[in-house]
Coordinates of C-alpha atoms and ligand atoms in Angstrom, one line a residue:
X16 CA -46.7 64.9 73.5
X17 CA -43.3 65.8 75.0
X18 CA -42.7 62.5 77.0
X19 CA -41.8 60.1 74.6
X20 CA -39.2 62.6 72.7
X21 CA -37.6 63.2 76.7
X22 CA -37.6 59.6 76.5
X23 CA -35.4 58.9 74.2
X24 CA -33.1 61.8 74.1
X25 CA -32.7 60.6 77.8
X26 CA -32.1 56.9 76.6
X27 CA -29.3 58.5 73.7
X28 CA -26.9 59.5 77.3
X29 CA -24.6 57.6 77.5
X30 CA -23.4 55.8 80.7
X31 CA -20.5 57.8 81.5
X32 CA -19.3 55.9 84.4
X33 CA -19.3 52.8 82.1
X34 CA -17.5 55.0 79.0
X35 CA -15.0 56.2 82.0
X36 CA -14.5 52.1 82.5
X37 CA -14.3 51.9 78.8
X38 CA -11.3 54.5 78.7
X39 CA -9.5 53.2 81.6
X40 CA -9.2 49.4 80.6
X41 CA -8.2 50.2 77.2
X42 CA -5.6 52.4 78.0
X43 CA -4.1 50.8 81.0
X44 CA -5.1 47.2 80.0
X45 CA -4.8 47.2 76.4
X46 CA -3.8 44.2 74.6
X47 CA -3.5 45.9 71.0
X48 CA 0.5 45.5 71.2
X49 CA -0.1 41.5 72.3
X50 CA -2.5 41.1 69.5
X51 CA -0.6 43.4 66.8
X52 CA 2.2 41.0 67.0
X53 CA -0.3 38.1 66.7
X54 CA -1.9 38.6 63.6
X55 CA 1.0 40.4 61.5
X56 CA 4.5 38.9 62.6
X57 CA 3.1 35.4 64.0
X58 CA 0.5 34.5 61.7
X59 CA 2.3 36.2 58.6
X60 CA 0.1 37.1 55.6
X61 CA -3.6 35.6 55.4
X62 CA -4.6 35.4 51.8
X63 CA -7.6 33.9 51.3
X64 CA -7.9 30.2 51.8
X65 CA -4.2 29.1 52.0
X66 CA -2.0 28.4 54.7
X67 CA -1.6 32.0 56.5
X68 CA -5.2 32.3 55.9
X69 CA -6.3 29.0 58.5
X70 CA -3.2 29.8 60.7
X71 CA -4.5 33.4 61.3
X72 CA -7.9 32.1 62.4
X73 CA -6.8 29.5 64.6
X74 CA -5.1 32.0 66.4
X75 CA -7.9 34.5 66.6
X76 CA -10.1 31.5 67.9
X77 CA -7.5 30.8 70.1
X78 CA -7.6 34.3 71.3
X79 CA -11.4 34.4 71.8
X80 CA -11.1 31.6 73.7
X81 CA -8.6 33.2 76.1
X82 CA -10.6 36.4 76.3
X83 CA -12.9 34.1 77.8
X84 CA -15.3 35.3 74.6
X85 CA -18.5 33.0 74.1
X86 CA -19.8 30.5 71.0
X87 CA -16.1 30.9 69.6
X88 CA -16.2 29.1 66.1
X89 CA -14.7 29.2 62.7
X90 CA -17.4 29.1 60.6
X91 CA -18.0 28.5 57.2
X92 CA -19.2 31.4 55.3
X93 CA -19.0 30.2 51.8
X94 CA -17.8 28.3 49.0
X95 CA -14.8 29.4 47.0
X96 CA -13.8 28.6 44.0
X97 CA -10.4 29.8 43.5
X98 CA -8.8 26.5 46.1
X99 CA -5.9 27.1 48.3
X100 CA -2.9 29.0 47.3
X101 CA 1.0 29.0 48.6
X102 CA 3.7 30.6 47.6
X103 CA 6.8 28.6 48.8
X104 CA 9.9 30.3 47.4
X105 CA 10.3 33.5 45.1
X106 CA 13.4 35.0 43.2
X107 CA 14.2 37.6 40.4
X108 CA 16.9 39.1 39.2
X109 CA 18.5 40.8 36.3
X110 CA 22.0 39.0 35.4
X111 CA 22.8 41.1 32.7
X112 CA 24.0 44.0 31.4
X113 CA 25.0 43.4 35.1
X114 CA 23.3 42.0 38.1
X115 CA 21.2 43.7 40.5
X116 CA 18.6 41.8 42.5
X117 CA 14.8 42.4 43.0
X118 CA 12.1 43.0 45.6
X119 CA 9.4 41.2 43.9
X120 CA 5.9 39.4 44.8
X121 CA 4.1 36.6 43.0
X122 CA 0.7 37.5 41.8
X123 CA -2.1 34.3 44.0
X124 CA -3.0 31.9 42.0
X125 CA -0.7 31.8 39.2
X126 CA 1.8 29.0 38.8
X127 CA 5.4 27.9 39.3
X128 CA 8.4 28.5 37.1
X129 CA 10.1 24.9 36.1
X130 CA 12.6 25.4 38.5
X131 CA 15.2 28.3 37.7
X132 CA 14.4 30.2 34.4
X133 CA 17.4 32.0 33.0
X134 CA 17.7 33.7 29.8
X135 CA 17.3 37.2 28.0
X136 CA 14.1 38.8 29.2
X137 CA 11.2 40.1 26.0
X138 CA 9.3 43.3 26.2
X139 CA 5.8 41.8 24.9
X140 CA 4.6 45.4 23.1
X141 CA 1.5 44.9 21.6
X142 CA -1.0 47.9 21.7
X143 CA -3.4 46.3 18.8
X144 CA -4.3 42.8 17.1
X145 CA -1.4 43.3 14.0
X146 CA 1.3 43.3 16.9
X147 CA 0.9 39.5 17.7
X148 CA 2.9 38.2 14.3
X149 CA 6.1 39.7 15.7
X150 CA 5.9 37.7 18.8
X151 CA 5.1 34.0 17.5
X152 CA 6.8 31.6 18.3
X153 CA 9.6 34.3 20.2
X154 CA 8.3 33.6 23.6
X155 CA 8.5 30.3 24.2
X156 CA 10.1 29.2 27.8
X157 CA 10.7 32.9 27.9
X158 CA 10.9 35.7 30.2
X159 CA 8.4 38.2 29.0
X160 CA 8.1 41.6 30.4
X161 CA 5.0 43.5 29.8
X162 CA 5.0 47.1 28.9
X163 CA 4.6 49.9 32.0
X164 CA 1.2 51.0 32.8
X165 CA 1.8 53.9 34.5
X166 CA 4.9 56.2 35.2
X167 CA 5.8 57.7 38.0
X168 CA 6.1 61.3 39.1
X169 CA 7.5 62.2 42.3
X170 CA 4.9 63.6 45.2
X171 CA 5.4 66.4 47.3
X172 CA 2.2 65.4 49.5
X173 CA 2.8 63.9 52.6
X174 CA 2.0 60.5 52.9
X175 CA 0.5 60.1 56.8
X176 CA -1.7 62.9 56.9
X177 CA -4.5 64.0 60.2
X178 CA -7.4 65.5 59.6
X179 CA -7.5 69.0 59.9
X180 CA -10.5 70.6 61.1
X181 CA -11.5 71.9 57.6
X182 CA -11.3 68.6 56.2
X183 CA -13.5 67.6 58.7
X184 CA -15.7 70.0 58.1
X185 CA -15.9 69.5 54.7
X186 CA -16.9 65.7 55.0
X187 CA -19.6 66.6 57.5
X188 CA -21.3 68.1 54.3
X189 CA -23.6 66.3 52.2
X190 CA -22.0 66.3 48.5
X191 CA -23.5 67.0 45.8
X192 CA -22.9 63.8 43.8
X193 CA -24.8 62.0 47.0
X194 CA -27.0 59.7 45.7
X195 CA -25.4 59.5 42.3
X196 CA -23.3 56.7 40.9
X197 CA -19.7 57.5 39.0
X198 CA -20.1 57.6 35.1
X199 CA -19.4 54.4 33.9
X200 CA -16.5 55.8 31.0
X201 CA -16.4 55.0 27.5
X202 CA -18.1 51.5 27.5
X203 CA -17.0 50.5 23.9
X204 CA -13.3 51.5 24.6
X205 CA -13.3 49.8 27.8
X206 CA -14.6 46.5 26.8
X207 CA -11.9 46.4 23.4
X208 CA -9.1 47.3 26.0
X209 CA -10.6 43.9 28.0
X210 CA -10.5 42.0 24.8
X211 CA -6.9 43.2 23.9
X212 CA -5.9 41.9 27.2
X213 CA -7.5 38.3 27.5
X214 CA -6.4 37.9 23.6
X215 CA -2.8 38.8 25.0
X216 CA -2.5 36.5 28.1
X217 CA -4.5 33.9 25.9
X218 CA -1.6 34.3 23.1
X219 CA 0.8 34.1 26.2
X220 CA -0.4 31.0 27.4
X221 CA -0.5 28.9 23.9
X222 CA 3.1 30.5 23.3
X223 CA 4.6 29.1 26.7
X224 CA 6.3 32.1 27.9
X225 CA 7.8 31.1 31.4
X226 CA 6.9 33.8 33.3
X227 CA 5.7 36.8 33.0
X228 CA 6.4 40.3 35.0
X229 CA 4.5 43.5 35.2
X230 CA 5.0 46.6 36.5
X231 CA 3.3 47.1 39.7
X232 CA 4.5 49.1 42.9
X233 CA 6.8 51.9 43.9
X234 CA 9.7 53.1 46.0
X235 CA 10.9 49.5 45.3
X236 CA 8.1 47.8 47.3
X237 CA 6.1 45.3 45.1
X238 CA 2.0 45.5 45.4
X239 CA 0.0 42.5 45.6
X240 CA -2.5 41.0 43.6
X241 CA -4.5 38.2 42.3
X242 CA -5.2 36.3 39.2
X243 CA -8.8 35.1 38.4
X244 CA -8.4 31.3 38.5
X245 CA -11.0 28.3 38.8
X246 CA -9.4 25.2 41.1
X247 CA -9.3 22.3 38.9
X248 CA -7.9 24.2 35.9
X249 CA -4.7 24.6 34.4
X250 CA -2.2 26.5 36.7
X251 CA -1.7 30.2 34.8
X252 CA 1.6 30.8 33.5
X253 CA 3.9 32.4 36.8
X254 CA 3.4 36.3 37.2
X255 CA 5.3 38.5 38.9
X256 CA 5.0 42.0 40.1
X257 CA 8.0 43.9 40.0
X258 CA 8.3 47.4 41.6
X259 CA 8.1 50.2 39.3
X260 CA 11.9 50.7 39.7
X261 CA 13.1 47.7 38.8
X262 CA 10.5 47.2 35.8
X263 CA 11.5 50.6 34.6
X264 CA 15.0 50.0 34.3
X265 CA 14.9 46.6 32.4
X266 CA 12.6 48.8 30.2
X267 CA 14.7 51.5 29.6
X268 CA 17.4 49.1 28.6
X269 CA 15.7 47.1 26.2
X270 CA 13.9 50.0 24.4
X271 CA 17.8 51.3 23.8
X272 CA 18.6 47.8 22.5
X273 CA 20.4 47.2 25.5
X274 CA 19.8 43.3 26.2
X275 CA 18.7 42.5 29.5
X276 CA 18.9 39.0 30.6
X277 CA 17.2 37.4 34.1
X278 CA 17.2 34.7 36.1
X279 CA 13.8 34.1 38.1
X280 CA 12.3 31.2 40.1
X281 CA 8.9 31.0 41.4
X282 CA 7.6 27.8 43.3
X283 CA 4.0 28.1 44.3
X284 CA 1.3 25.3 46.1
X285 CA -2.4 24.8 44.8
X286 CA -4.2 22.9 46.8
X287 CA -7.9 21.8 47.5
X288 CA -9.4 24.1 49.7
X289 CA -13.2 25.1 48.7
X290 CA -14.4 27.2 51.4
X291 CA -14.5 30.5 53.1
X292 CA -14.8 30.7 56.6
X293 CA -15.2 33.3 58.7
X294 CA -14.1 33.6 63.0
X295 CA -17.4 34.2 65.4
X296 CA -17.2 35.6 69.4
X297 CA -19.5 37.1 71.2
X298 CA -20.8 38.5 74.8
X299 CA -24.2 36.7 75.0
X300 CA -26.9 39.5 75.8
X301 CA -28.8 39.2 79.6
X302 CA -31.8 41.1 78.8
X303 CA -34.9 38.7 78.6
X304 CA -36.4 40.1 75.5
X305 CA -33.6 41.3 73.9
X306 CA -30.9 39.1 74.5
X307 CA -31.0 37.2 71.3
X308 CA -30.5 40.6 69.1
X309 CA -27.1 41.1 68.0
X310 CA -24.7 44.3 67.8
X311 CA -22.4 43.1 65.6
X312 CA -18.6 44.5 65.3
X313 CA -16.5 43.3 62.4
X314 CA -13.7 44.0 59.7
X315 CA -11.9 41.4 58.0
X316 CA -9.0 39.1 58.6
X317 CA -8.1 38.3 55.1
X318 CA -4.9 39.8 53.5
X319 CA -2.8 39.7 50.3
X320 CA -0.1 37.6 49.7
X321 CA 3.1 39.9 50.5
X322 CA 3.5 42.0 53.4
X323 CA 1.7 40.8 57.0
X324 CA -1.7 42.3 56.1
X325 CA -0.9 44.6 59.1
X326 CA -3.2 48.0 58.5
X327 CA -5.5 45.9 55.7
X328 CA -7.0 44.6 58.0
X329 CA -4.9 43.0 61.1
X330 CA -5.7 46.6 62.4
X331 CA -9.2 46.1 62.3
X332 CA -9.6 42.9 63.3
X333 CA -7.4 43.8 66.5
X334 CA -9.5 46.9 67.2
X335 CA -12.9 45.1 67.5
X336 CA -11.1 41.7 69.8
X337 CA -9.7 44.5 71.7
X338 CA -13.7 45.9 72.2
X339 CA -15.2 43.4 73.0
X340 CA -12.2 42.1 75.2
X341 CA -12.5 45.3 77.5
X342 CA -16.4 44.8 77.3
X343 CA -15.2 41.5 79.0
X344 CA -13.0 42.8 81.3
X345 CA -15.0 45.0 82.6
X346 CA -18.0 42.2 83.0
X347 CA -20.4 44.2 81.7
X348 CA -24.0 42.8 81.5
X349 CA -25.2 43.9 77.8
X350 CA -29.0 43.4 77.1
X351 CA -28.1 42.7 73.5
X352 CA -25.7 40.0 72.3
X353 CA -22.2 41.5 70.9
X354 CA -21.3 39.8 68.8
X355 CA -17.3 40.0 66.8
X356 CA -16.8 38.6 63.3
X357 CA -13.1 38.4 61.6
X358 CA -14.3 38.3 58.1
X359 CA -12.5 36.0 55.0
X360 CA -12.4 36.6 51.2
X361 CA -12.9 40.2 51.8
X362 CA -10.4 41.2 49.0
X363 CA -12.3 38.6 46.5
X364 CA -15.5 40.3 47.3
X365 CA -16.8 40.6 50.8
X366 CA -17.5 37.0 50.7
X367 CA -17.3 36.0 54.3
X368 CA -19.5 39.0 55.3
X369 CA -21.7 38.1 52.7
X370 CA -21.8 34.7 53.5
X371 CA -23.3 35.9 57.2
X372 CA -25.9 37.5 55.4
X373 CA -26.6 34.6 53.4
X374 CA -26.8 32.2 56.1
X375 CA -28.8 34.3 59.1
X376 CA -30.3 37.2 57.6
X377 CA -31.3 37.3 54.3
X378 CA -32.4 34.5 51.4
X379 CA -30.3 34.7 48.4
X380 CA -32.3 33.9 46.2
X381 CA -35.5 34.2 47.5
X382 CA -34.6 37.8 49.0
X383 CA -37.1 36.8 52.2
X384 CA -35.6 38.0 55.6
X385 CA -34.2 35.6 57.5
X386 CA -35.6 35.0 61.4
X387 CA -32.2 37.0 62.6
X388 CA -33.2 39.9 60.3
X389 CA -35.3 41.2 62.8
X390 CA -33.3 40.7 65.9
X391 CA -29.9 42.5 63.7
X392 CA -29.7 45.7 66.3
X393 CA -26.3 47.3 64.0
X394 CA -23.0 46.9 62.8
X395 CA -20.0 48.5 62.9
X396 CA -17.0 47.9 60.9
X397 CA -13.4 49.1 60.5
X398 CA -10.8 48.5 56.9
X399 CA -9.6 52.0 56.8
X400 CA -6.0 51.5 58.4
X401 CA -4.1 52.5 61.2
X402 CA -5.9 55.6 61.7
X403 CA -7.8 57.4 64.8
X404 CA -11.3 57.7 64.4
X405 CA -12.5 61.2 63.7
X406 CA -16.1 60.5 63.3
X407 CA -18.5 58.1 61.6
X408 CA -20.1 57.5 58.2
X409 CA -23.9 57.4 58.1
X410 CA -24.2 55.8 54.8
X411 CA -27.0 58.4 54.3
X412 CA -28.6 56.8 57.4
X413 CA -30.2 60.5 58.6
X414 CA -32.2 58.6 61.2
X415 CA -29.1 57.9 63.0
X416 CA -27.4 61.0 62.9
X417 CA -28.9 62.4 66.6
X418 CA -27.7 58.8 68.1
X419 CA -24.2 58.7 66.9
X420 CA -23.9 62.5 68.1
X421 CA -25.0 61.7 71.8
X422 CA -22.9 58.9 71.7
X423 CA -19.4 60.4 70.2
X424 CA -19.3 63.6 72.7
X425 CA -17.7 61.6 75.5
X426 CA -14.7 61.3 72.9
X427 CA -15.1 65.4 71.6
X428 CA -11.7 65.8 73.4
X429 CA -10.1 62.6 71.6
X430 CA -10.8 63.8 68.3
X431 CA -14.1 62.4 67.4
X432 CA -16.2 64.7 66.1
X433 CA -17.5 64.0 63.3
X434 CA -21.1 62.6 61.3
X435 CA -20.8 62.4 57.4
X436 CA -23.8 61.6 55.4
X437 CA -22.2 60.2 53.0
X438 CA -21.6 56.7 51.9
X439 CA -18.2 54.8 52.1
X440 CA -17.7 51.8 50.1
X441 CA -15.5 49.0 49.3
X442 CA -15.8 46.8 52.1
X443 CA -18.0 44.3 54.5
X444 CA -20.5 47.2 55.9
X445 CA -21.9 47.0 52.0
X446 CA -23.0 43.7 53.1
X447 CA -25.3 44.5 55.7
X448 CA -26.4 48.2 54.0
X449 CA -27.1 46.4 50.9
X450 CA -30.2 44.5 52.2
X451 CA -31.3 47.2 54.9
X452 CA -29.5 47.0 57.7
X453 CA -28.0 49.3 59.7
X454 CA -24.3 49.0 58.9
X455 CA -21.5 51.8 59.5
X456 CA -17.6 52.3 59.2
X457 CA -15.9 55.1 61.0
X458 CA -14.3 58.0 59.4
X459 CA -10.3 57.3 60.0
X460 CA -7.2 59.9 59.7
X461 CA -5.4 58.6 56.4
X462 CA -1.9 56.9 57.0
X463 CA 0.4 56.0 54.5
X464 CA -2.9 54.7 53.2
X465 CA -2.2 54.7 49.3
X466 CA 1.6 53.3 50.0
X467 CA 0.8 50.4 52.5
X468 CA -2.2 48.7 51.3
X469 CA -2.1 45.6 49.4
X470 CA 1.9 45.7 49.0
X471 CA 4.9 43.6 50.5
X472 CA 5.3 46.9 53.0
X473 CA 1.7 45.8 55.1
X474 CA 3.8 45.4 57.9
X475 CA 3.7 45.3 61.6
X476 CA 5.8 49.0 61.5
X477 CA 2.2 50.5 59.5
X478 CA 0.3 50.1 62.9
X479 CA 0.1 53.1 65.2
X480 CA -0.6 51.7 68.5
X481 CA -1.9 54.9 70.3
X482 CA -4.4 55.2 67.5
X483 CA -5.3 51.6 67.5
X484 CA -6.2 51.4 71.5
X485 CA -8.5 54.9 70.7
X486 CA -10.3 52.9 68.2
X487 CA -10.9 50.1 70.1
X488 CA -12.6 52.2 73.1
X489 CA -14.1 53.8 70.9
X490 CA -15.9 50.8 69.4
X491 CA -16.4 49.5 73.0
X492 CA -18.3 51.9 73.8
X493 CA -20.4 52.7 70.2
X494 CA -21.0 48.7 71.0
X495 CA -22.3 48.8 75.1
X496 CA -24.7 51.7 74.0
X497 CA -26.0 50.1 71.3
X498 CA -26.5 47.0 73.1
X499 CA -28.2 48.7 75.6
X500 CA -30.7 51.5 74.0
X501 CA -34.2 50.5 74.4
X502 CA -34.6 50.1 70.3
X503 CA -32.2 48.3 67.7
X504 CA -30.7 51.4 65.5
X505 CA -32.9 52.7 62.8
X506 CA -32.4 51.1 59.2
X507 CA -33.4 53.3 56.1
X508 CA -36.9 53.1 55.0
X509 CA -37.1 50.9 51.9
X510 CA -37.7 52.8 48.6
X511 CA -38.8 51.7 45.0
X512 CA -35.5 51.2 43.0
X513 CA -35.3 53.9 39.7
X514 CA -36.5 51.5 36.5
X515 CA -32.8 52.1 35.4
X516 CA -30.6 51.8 38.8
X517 CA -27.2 50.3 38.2
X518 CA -26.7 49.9 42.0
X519 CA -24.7 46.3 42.6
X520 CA -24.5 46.1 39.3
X521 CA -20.1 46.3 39.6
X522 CA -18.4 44.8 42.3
X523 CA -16.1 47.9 43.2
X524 CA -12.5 47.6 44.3
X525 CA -12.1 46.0 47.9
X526 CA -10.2 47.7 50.7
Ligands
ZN13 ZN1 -9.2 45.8 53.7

């Protein structure tokens, strides 16, 4: 009776004089500062299928390849139907009462201004269908300015914040709401506010504004975004986001009936591009029986358009080459395959991890495992920033939890400490825990989270280096013992769905 269970707590140690390895190389070997610069400053932002988005995964091929990394590829992941998107030249500013220029960013996938747009700038106010009249026929070749959305109050919370031991504490315990999904708001009031809003972009559109600008940003940094757009369609009207500061001001004039006048410019590239494609490298497994299941490490390579996409997710895609590059290094003979994957159209909805799914593991229509189903051994995943790993998710994965802890007290005295039950969401380790298989992310201190993602300040200063090489031995080494255990890490046991589940039902927001 007691042999087996000596077994396999024995088979949980990890190889300490191979973790010892792990620590050295990436410490005194690391190539996170080499491969920071190459995916934030060099390749420069990687939106989803346009020009930064290809040059960013040549260069991660290329650097594969020099890892001396196996079966390097870009691969197709799937289709896509926004096309390619560039934005080639951006300008705003106010001329008058008196000029003052902009930080600004163009929202993907909307269109070009005709050249320079000059002229006094309209507030578009309309809260309710008997606001349009007003506006007809007043916004044509216009500068419209849409109302503010939120306002701002000044924080006294820090903005790069550790962990403290009580906070990890408190995320080691199972919540109460576990299990449960959000409630879903007022659905009736939700849906008019929807209809409000296409009826006002639709109105926008047959008026011929020129542009229009929103509110969206702070401290004078721009955000990000996209616009939902089908290639072969009309280009939408140009949309810019404007920092909360600069929106504000314009506002305040021109609800004082001060006029406000702008000159903006906006010069953006659609072209034919109708795929998704994700970058593939592995460390092909030795074992005889095993060497054709895969531990899989990914996070995703995609970015908005402003910014360098540095800690969403250069960071992670950085960390996991950097794993398996010291796995390299170190010639290490894994039974199982480990496999990296830089993920695209991640921010449009895990597509390039879903796409994997799709093509190797599960049907999509049919639902029927795929032959690789069986030999998936786990997958680890990182879109949480710049910050150290502190612990690990378990995505209520119980039957891991005595694993993970063998394997995470080699790193008690970095910091990593700690197993929560809980789910985390919005990103590509859905993918895999969505049909079944054992996917994690790893709990991460919180920097500048809130301020940094998806906004023109992504940049190469986000990235913490210390924290980055930590993460990557880290993953080295969650990698190497998972390759190595006698058995592929425990999935959850399949359940019968409640009649009225509204799991997958909303694509949540995407880190
Ligand atoms: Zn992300």
């Amino acid at each position: 009776m007691f042999i087996p269970v000596l077994l396999l707590s024995q088979a949980e140690k990890p190889d300490l004089s191979m973790i010892y390895k792990i620590k050295q190389e990436g410490q005194r070997n690391s190539a996170i500062e080499d491969l920071a610069f190459g995916l934030t400053d060099f390749t420069g932002p990687r939106l989803t299928s346009s020009t930064g988005g290809a040059r960013g995964n040549e260069w991660a091929k290329k650097k594969m390849e020099e890892f001396g990394f196996q079966n390097v590829r870009i691969e197709e992941a799937r289709s896509f139907s926004n096309g390619g998107w560039d934005n080639l030249k951006t300008y705003a500013a106010m001329t008058a009462p008196y000029y003052a220029n902009f930080a600004c960013n163009p929202v993907a996938w909307t269109g070009s201004t005709k050249g320079l747009v000059k002229g006094e700038v309209v507030l578009l106010d309309i809260k309710s269908d008997t606001d349009f009249e007003k506006y007809k026929g007043q916004i044509n070749g216009k500068i419209v300015l849409m109302p503010s959305t939120t306002t701002y109050e000044v924080s006294f919370e820090p903005y790069a914040t550790r962990y403290t031991e009580e906070q990890l504490e408190q995320l080691s315990l199972a919540s109460q709401q576990q299990g449960r999904r959000a409630p879903m708001g007022d659905m009736g009031i939700y849906a008019a506010q929807m209809a409000l809003r296409n009826k006002i972009s639709e109105f926008i559109k047959t008026e011929g504004a020129a542009v229009i600008l929103r509110s969206s940003g702070t401290f004078n940094v721009p955000r990000s975004g996209n616009a939902r757009y089908t290639a072969g369609n009309p280009e939408p009207v140009a949309e810019l986001n404007l920092p909360l500061e600069a929106h504000g001001r314009m506002e305040r004039l021109m609800k004082r009936n001060v006029p406000v006048e702008m000159e903006v410019e906006i010069l953006n590239r659609f072209f034919d591009s109708p795929k998704i494609f994700n970058v593939i490298g592995e460390i092909q497994g030795t074992d005889k029986l095993l060497k054709n299941e895969v531990v899989l490490l990914g996070a995703h390579i995609d970015s908005y358009s402003g910014g360098t996409g540095a800690a969403d997710n250069a960071s992670g895609c950085i960390v996991m080459m950097e794993a398996l590059r010291i796995l390299k290094n170190l010639d290490v003979a894994p039974r199982r395959t480990i496999r990296v994957a830089l993920w695209g159209g991640e921010e449009q909805g895990l597509n390039g991890s879903r796409g994997y799914v799709e093509k190797y593991l599960v049907d999509s229509k049919t639902k029927e495992h795929k032959t690789d189903f069986d030999k998936f051994a786990a997958y680890f995943n990182m879109d949480n920033g710049t910050g150290k790993y502190r612990g690990i998710y378990l995505q209520e994965n119980d039957m891991v939890r005595p694993i993970f802890e063998e394997w995470m007290k080699p790193f008690a005295d970095m910091g990593v400490t700690t197993i929560a039950i809980r789910n985390t969401g919005g990103t590509d380790h859905q993918s895999f825990d969505a049909v079944g298989l054992p996917g994690f992310q790893f709990i991460q201190d919180e920097i500048e989270y809130d301020r940094g993602y998806h906004s023109v300040m992504d940049t190469w200063e986000r990235l913490i280096m210390a924290d980055l090489r930590h993460n990557a031995i880290v993953t080295a080494s969650f990698a190497y013992n998972a390759a190595m255990r006698d058995a592929k890490l425990p999935g959850k046991p399949v359940m019968k769905q409640p009649a009225n589940s509204q799991q997958n039902q909303r694509v949540p927001m995407m880190n």
